[in-house]
PDB file of C-alpha atoms and ligand atoms in Angstrom:
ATOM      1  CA  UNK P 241      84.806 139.424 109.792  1.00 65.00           C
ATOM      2  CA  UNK P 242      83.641 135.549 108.971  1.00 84.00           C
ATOM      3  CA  UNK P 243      85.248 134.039 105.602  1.00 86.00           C
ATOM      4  CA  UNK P 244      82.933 134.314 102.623  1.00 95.00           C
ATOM      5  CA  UNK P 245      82.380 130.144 102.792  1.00 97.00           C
ATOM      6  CA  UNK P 246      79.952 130.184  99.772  1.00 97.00           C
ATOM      7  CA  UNK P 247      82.438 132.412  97.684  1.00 97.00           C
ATOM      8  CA  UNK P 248      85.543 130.631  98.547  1.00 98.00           C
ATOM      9  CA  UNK P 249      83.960 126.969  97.795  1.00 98.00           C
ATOM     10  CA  UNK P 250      82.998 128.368  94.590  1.00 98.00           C
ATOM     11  CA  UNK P 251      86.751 129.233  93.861  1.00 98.00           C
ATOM     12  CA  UNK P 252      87.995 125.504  94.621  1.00 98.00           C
ATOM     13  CA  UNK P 253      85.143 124.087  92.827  1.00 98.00           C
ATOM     14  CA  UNK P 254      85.847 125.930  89.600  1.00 98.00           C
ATOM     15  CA  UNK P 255      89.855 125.531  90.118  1.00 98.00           C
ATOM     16  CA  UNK P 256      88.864 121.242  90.758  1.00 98.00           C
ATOM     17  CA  UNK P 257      86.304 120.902  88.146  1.00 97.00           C
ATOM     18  CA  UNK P 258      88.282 122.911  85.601  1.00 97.00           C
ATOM     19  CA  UNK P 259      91.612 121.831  86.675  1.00 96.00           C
ATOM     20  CA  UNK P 260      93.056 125.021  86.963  1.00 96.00           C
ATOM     21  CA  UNK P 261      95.963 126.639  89.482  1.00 98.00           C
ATOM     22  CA  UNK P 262      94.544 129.441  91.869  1.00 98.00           C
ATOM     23  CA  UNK P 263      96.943 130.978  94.211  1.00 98.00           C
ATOM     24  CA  UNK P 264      96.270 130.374  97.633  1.00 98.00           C
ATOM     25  CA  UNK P 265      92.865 131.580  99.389  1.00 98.00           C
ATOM     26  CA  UNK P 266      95.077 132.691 102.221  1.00 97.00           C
ATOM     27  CA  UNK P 267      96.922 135.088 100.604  1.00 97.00           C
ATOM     28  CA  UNK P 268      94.227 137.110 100.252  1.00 96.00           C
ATOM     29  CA  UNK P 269      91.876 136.237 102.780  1.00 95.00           C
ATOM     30  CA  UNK P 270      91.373 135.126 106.040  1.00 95.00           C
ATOM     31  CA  UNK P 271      89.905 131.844 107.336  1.00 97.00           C
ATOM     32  CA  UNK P 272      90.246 129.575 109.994  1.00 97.00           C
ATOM     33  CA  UNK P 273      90.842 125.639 110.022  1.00 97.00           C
ATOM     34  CA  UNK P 274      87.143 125.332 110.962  1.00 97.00           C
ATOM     35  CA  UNK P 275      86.023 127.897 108.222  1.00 97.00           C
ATOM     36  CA  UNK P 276      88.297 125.520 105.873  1.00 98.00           C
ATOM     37  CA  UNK P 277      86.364 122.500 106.590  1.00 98.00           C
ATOM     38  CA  UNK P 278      82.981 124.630 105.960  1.00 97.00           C
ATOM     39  CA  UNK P 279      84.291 125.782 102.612  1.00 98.00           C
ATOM     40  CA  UNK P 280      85.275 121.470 101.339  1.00 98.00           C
ATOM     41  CA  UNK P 281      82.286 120.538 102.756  1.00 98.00           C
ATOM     42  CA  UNK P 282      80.568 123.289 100.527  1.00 98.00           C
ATOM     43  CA  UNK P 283      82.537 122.691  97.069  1.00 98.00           C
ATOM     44  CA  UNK P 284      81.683 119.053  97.791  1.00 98.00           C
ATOM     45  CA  UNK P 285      77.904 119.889  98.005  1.00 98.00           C
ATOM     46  CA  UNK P 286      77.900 121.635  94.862  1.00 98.00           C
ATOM     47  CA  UNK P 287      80.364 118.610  93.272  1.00 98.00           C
ATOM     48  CA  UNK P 288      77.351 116.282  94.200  1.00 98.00           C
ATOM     49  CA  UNK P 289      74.608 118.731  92.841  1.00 98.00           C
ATOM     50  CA  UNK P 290      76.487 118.487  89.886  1.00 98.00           C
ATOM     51  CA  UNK P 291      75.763 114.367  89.705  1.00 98.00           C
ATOM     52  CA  UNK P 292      78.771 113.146  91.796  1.00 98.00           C
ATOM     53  CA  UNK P 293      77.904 110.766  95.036  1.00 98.00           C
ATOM     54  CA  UNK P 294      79.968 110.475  97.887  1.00 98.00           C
ATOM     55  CA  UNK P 295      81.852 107.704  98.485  1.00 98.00           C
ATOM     56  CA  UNK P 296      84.139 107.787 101.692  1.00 98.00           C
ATOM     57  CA  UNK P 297      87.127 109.497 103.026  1.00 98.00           C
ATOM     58  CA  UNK P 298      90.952 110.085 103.043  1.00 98.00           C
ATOM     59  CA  UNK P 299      92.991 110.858 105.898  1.00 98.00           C
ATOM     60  CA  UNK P 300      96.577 113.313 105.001  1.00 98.00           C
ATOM     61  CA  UNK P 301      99.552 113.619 106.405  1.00 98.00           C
ATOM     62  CA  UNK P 302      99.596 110.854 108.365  1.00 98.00           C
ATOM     63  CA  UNK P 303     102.950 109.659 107.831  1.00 97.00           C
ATOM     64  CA  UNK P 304     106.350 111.457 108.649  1.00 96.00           C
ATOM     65  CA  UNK P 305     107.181 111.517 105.160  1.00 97.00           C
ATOM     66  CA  UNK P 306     104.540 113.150 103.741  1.00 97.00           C
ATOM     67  CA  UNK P 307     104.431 115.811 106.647  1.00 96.00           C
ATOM     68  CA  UNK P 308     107.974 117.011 105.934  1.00 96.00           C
ATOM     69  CA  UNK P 309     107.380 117.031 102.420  1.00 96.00           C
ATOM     70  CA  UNK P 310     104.571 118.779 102.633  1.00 96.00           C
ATOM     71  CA  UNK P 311     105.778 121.447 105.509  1.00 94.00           C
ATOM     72  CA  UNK P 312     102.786 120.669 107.770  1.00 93.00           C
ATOM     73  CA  UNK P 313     102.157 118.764 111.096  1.00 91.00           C
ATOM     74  CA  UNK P 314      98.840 118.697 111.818  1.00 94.00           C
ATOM     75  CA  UNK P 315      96.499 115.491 110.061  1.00 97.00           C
ATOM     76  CA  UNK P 316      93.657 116.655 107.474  1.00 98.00           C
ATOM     77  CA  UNK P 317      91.099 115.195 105.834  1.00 98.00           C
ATOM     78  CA  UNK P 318      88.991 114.947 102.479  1.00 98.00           C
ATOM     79  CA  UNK P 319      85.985 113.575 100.786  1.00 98.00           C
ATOM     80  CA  UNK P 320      85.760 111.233  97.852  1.00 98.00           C
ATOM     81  CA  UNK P 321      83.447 110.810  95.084  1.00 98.00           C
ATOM     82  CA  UNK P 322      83.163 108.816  92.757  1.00 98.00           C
ATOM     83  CA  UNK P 323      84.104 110.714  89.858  1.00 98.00           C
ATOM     84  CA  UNK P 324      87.544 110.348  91.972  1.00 98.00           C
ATOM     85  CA  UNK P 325      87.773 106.771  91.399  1.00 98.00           C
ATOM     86  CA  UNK P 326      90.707 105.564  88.926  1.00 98.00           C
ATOM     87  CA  UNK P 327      89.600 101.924  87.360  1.00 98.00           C
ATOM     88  CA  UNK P 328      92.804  99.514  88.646  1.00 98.00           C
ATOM     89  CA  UNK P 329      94.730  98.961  85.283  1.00 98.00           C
ATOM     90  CA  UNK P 330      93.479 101.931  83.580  1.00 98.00           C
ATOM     91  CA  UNK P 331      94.836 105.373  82.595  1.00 98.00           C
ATOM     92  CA  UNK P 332      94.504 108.715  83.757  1.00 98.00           C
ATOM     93  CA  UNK P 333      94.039 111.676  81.133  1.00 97.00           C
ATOM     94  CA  UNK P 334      96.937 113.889  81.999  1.00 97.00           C
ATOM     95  CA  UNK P 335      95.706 117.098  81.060  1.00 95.00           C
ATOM     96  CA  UNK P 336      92.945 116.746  83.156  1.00 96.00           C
ATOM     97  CA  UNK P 337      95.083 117.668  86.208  1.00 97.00           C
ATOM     98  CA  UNK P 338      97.084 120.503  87.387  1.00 97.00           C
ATOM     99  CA  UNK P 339     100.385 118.812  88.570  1.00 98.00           C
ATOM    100  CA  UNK P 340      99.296 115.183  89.766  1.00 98.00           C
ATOM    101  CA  UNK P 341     101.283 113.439  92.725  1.00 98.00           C
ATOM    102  CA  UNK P 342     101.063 109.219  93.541  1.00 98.00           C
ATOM    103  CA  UNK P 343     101.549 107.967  96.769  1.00 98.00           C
ATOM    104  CA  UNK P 344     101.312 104.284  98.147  1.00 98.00           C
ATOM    105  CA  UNK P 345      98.338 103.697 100.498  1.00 98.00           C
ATOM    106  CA  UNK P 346      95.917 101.139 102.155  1.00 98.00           C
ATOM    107  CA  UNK P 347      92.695 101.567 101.898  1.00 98.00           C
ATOM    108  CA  UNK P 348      89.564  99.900 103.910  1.00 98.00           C
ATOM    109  CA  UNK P 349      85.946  98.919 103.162  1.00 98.00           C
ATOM    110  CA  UNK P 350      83.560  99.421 105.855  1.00 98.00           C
ATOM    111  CA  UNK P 351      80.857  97.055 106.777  1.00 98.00           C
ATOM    112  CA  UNK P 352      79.534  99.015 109.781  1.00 98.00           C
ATOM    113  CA  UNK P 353      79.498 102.570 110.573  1.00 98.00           C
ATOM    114  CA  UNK P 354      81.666 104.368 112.973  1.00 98.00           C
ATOM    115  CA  UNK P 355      81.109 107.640 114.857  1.00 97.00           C
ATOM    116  CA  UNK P 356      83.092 110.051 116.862  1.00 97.00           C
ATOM    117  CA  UNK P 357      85.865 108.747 118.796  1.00 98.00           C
ATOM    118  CA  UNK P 358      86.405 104.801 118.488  1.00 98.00           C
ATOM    119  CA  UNK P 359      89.365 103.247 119.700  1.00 98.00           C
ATOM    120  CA  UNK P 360      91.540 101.344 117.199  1.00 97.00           C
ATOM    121  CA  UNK P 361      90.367  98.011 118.002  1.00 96.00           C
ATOM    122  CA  UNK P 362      86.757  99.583 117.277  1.00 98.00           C
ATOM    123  CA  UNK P 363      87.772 100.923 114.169  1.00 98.00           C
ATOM    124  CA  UNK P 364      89.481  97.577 113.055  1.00 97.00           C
ATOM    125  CA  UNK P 365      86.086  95.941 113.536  1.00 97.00           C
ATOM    126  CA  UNK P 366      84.016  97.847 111.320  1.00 98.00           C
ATOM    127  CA  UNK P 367      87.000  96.803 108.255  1.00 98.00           C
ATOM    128  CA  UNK P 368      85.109  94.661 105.886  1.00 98.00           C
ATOM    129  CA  UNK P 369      88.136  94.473 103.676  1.00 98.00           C
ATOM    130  CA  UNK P 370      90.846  95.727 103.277  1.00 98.00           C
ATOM    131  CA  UNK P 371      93.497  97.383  99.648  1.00 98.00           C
ATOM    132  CA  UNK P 372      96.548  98.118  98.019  1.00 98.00           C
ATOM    133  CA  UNK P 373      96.260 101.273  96.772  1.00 98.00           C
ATOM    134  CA  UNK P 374      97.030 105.042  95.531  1.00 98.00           C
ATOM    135  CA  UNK P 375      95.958 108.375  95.992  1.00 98.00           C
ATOM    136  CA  UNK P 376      96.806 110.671  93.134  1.00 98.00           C
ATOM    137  CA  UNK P 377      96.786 114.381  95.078  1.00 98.00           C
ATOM    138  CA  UNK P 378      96.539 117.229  92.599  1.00 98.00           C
ATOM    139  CA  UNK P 379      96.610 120.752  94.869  1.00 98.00           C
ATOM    140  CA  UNK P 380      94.828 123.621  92.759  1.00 98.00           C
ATOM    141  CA  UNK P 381      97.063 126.179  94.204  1.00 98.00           C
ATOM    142  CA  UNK P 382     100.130 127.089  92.033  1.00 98.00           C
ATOM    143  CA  UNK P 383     103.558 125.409  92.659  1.00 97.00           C
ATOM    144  CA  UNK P 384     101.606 122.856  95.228  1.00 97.00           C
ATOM    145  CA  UNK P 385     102.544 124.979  98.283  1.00 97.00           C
ATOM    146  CA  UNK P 386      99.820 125.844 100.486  1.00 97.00           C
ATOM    147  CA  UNK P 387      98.975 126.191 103.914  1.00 97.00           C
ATOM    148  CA  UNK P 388      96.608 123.863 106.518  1.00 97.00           C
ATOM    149  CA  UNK P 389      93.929 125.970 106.013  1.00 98.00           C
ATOM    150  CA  UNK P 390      94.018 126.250 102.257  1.00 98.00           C
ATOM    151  CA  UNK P 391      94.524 122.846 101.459  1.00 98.00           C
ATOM    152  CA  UNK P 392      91.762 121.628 103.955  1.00 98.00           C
ATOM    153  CA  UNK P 393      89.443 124.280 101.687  1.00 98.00           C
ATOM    154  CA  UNK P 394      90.915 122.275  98.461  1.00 98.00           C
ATOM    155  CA  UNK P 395      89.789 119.214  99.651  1.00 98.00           C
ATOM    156  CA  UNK P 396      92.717 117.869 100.601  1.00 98.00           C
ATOM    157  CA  UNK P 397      94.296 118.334  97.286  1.00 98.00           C
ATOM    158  CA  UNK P 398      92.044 115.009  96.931  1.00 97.00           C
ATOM    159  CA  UNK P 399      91.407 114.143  92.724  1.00 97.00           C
ATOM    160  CA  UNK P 400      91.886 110.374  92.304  1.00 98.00           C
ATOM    161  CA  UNK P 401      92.012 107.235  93.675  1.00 98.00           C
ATOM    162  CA  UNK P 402      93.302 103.144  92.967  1.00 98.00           C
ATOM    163  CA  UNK P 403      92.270 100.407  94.655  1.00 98.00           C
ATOM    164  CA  UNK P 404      94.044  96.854  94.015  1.00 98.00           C
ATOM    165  CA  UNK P 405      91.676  93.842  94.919  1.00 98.00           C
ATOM    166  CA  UNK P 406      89.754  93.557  98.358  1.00 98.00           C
ATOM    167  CA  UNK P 407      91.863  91.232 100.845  1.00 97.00           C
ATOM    168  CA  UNK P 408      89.810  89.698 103.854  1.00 95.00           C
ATOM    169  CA  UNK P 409      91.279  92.142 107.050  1.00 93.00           C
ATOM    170  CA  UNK P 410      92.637  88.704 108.496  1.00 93.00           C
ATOM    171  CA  UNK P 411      95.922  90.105 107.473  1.00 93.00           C
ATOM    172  CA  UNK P 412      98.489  91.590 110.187  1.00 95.00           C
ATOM    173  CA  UNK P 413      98.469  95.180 108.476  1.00 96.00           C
ATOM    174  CA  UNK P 414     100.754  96.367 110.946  1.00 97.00           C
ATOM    175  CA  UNK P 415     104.045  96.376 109.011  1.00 98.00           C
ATOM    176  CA  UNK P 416     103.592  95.361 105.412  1.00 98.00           C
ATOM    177  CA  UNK P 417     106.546  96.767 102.909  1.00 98.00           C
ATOM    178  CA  UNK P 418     105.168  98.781 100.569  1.00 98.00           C
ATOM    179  CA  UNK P 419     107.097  99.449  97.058  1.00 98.00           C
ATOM    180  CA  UNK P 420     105.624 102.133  94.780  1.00 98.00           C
ATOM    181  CA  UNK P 421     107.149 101.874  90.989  1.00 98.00           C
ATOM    182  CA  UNK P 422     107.476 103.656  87.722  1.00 98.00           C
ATOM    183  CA  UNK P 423     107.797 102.069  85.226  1.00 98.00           C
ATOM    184  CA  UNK P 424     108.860  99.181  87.022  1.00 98.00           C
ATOM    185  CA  UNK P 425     111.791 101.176  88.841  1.00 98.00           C
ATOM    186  CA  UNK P 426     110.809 101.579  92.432  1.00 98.00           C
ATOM    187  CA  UNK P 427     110.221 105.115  93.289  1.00 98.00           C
ATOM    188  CA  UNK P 428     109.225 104.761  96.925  1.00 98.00           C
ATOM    189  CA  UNK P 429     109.863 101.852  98.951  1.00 98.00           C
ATOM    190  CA  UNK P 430     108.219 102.178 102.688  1.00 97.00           C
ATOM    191  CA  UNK P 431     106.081  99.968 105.115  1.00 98.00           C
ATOM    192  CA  UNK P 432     102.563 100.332 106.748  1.00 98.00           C
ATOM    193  CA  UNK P 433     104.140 100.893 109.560  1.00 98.00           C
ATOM    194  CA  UNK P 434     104.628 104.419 108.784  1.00 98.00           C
ATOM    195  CA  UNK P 435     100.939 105.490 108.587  1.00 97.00           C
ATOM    196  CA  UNK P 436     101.008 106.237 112.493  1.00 97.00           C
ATOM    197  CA  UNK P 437     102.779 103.525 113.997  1.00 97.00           C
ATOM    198  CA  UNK P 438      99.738 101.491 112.704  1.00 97.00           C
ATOM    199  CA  UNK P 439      97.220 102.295 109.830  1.00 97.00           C
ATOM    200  CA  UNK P 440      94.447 100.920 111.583  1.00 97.00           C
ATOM    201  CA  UNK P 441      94.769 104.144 113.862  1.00 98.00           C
ATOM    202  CA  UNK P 442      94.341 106.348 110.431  1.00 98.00           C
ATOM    203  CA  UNK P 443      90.966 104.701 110.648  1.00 98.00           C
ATOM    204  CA  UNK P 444      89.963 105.273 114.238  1.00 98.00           C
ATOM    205  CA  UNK P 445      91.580 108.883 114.083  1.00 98.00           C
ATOM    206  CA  UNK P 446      89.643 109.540 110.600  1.00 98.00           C
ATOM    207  CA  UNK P 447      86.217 108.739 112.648  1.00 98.00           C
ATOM    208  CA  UNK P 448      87.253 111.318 115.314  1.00 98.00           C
ATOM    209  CA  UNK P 449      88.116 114.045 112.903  1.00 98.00           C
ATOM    210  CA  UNK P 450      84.832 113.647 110.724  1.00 98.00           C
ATOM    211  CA  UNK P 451      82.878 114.319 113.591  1.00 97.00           C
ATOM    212  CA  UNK P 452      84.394 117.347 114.703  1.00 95.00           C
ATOM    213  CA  UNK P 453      82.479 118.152 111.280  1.00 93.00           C
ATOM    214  CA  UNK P 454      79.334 116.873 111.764  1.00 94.00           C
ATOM    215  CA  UNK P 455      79.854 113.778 109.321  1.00 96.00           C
ATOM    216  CA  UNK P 456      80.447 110.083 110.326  1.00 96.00           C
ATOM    217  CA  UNK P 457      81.804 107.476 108.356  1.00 98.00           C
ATOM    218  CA  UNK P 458      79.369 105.065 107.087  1.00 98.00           C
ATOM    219  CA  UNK P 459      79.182 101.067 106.005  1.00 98.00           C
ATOM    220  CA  UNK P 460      80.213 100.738 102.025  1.00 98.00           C
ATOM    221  CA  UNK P 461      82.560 103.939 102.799  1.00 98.00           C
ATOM    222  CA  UNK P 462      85.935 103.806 101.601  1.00 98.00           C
ATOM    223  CA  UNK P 463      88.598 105.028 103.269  1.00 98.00           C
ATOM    224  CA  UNK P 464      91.674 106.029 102.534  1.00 98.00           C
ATOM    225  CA  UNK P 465      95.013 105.443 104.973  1.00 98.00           C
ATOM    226  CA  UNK P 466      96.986 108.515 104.152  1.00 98.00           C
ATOM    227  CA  UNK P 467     100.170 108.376 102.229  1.00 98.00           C
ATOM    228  CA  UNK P 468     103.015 106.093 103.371  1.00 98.00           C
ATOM    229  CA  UNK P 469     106.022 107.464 101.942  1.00 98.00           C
ATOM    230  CA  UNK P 470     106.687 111.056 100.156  1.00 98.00           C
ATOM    231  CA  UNK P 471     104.542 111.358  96.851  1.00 98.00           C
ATOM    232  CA  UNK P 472     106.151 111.422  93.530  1.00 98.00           C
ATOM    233  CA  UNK P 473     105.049 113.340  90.907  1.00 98.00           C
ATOM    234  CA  UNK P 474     103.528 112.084  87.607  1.00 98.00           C
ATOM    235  CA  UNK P 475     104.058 112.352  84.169  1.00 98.00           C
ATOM    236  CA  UNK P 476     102.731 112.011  80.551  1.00 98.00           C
ATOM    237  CA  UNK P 477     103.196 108.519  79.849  1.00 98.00           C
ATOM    238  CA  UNK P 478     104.400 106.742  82.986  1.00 98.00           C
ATOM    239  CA  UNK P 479     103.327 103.455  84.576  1.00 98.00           C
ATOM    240  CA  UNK P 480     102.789 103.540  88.032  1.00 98.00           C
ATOM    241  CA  UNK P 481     102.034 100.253  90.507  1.00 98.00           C
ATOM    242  CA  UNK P 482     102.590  99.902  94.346  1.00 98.00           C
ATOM    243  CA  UNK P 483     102.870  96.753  95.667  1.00 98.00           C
ATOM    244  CA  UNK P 484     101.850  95.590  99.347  1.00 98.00           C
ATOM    245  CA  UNK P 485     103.254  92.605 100.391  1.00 98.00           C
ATOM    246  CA  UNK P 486     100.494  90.428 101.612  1.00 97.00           C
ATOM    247  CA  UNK P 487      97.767  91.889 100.040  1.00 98.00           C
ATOM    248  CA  UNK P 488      99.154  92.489  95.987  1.00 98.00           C
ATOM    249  CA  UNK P 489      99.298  95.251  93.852  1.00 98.00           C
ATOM    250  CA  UNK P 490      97.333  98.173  92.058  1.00 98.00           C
ATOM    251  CA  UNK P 491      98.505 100.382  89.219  1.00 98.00           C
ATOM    252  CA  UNK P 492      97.889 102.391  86.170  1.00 98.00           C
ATOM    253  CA  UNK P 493      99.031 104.495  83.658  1.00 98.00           C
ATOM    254  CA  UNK P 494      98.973 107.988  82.677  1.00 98.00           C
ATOM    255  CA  UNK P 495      98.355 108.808  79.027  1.00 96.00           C
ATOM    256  CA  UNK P 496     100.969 110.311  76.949  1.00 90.00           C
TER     257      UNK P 496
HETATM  258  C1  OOG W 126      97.720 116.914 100.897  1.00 83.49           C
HETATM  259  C2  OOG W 126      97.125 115.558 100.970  1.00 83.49           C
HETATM  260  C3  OOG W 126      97.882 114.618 101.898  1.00 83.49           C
HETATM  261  C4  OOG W 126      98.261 112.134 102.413  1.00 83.49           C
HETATM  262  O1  OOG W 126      98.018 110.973 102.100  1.00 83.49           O
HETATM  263  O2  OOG W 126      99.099 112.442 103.265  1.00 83.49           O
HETATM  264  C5  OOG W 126      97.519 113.191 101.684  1.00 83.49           C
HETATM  265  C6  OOG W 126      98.883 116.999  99.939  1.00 83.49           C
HETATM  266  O3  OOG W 126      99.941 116.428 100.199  1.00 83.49           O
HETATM  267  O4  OOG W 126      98.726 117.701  98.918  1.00 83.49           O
HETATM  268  O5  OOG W 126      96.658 112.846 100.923  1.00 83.49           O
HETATM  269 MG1   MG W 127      96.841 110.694 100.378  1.00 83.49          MG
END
């Protein structure tokens, strides 16, 4: 029998919107990866019937470190909104998450679309600008253990976002260090290099994987790299920064 798409999107919405742990869809049912995709792409639609607009993407697990932390090998993808979007140099309300994460990440402007597969050069071309910046992952499922499949239907574990200022993409991006801090202790320290070989193929790859959806990523999007290092988890009353070398910094803080 076919997942119940409509019922499980309903689920994730609820446990997103509400910020509540759920334990994982595929415990008790069963769904495929492309059923997963069906059921974000669903709680999205009714996130953006709710007043939210879309705003880009994020690539996961496109580093090493983030795969091994995470116990999963294959890349995934999420949606952003703008509801997602963390002001640089503000705060986060802590209790409106379940069990936040930060990692360090790049993140691009687009100033043409891009469709299906593109080759990294292709991708590179359609970079109006380029970020410093974090994704704050908060999985809905309890203890932040899921599999593909259920964190694909989760969005991604997708809830926030920081960009630092936009940097002309004149800029080797190849192999910048990368230091994330707390409270001005570094937490992870890591280099571009390690969104796959190159984060300019996060890009190219992200275009490819949309499409096997139906979607395309579109001039003004945002997108996120993926993760360079392991995330770290947050807490009530930290300050958190990463810092790109050749392109600055972004940070906030989380409230107590
Ligand atoms: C899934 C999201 C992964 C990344 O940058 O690798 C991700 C998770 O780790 O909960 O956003
Ligand atoms: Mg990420």
């Amino acid at each position: 029998m076919s997942a119940d798409i409509e019922k499980l999107a309903k689920i994730v919405y609820d446990a997103q919107i509400n910020a509540t742990a759920i334990s994982q869809l595929s415990e008790t049912e069963s769904f495929t990866l492309e059923e997963a995709y069906r059921v974000q792409a669903k709680s999205i639609d009714m996130r953006l019937d709710a007043g939210e607009h879309r705003v880009g993407m994020k690539m996961g697990f496109t580093s090493r470190a983030k795969m091994i932390q995470m116990g999963v090998d294959d890349m995934i993808w999420g949606r952003l909104t703008n509801s997602m979007l963390v002001e640089d140099g503000g705060e986060i309300d802590f209790s409106k998450y379940v069990h936040p994460r930060v990692e360090p990440e790049i993140a691009y402007l687009l100033k043409s679309d891009l469709e299906g597969p593109v080759s990294t050069m292709e991708a590179w071309n359609a970079v109006e600008a380029i970020a410093p910046a974090m994704e704050i992952i908060d999985s809905r499922y309890e203890n932040f253990k899921f599999t593909v499949e259920d964190v694909v239907a989760d969005n991604s574990s997708s809830s926030g976002f920081v960009i630092g200022q936009w940097c002309f993409p004149e800029i080797d991006i190849s192999n910048l260090g990368m230091v994330m801090e707390f409270d001005g202790r570094a937490v992870q320290i890591g280099s571009s290099a390690a969104i796959l070989g190159h984060p300019a193929r996060s890009l190219a790859t992200a275009s490819r994987m949309v499409a096997e959806d139906g979607e395309k990523l579109s001039a003004g999007d945002i997108v996120m790299a993926g993760g360079a290092t392991a995330a770290e988890a947050l807490y009530e009353g930290v300050s958190v920064r990463n810092s790109v070398e050749d392109l600055g910094f972004c940070g906030f803080g989380v409230s107590k």
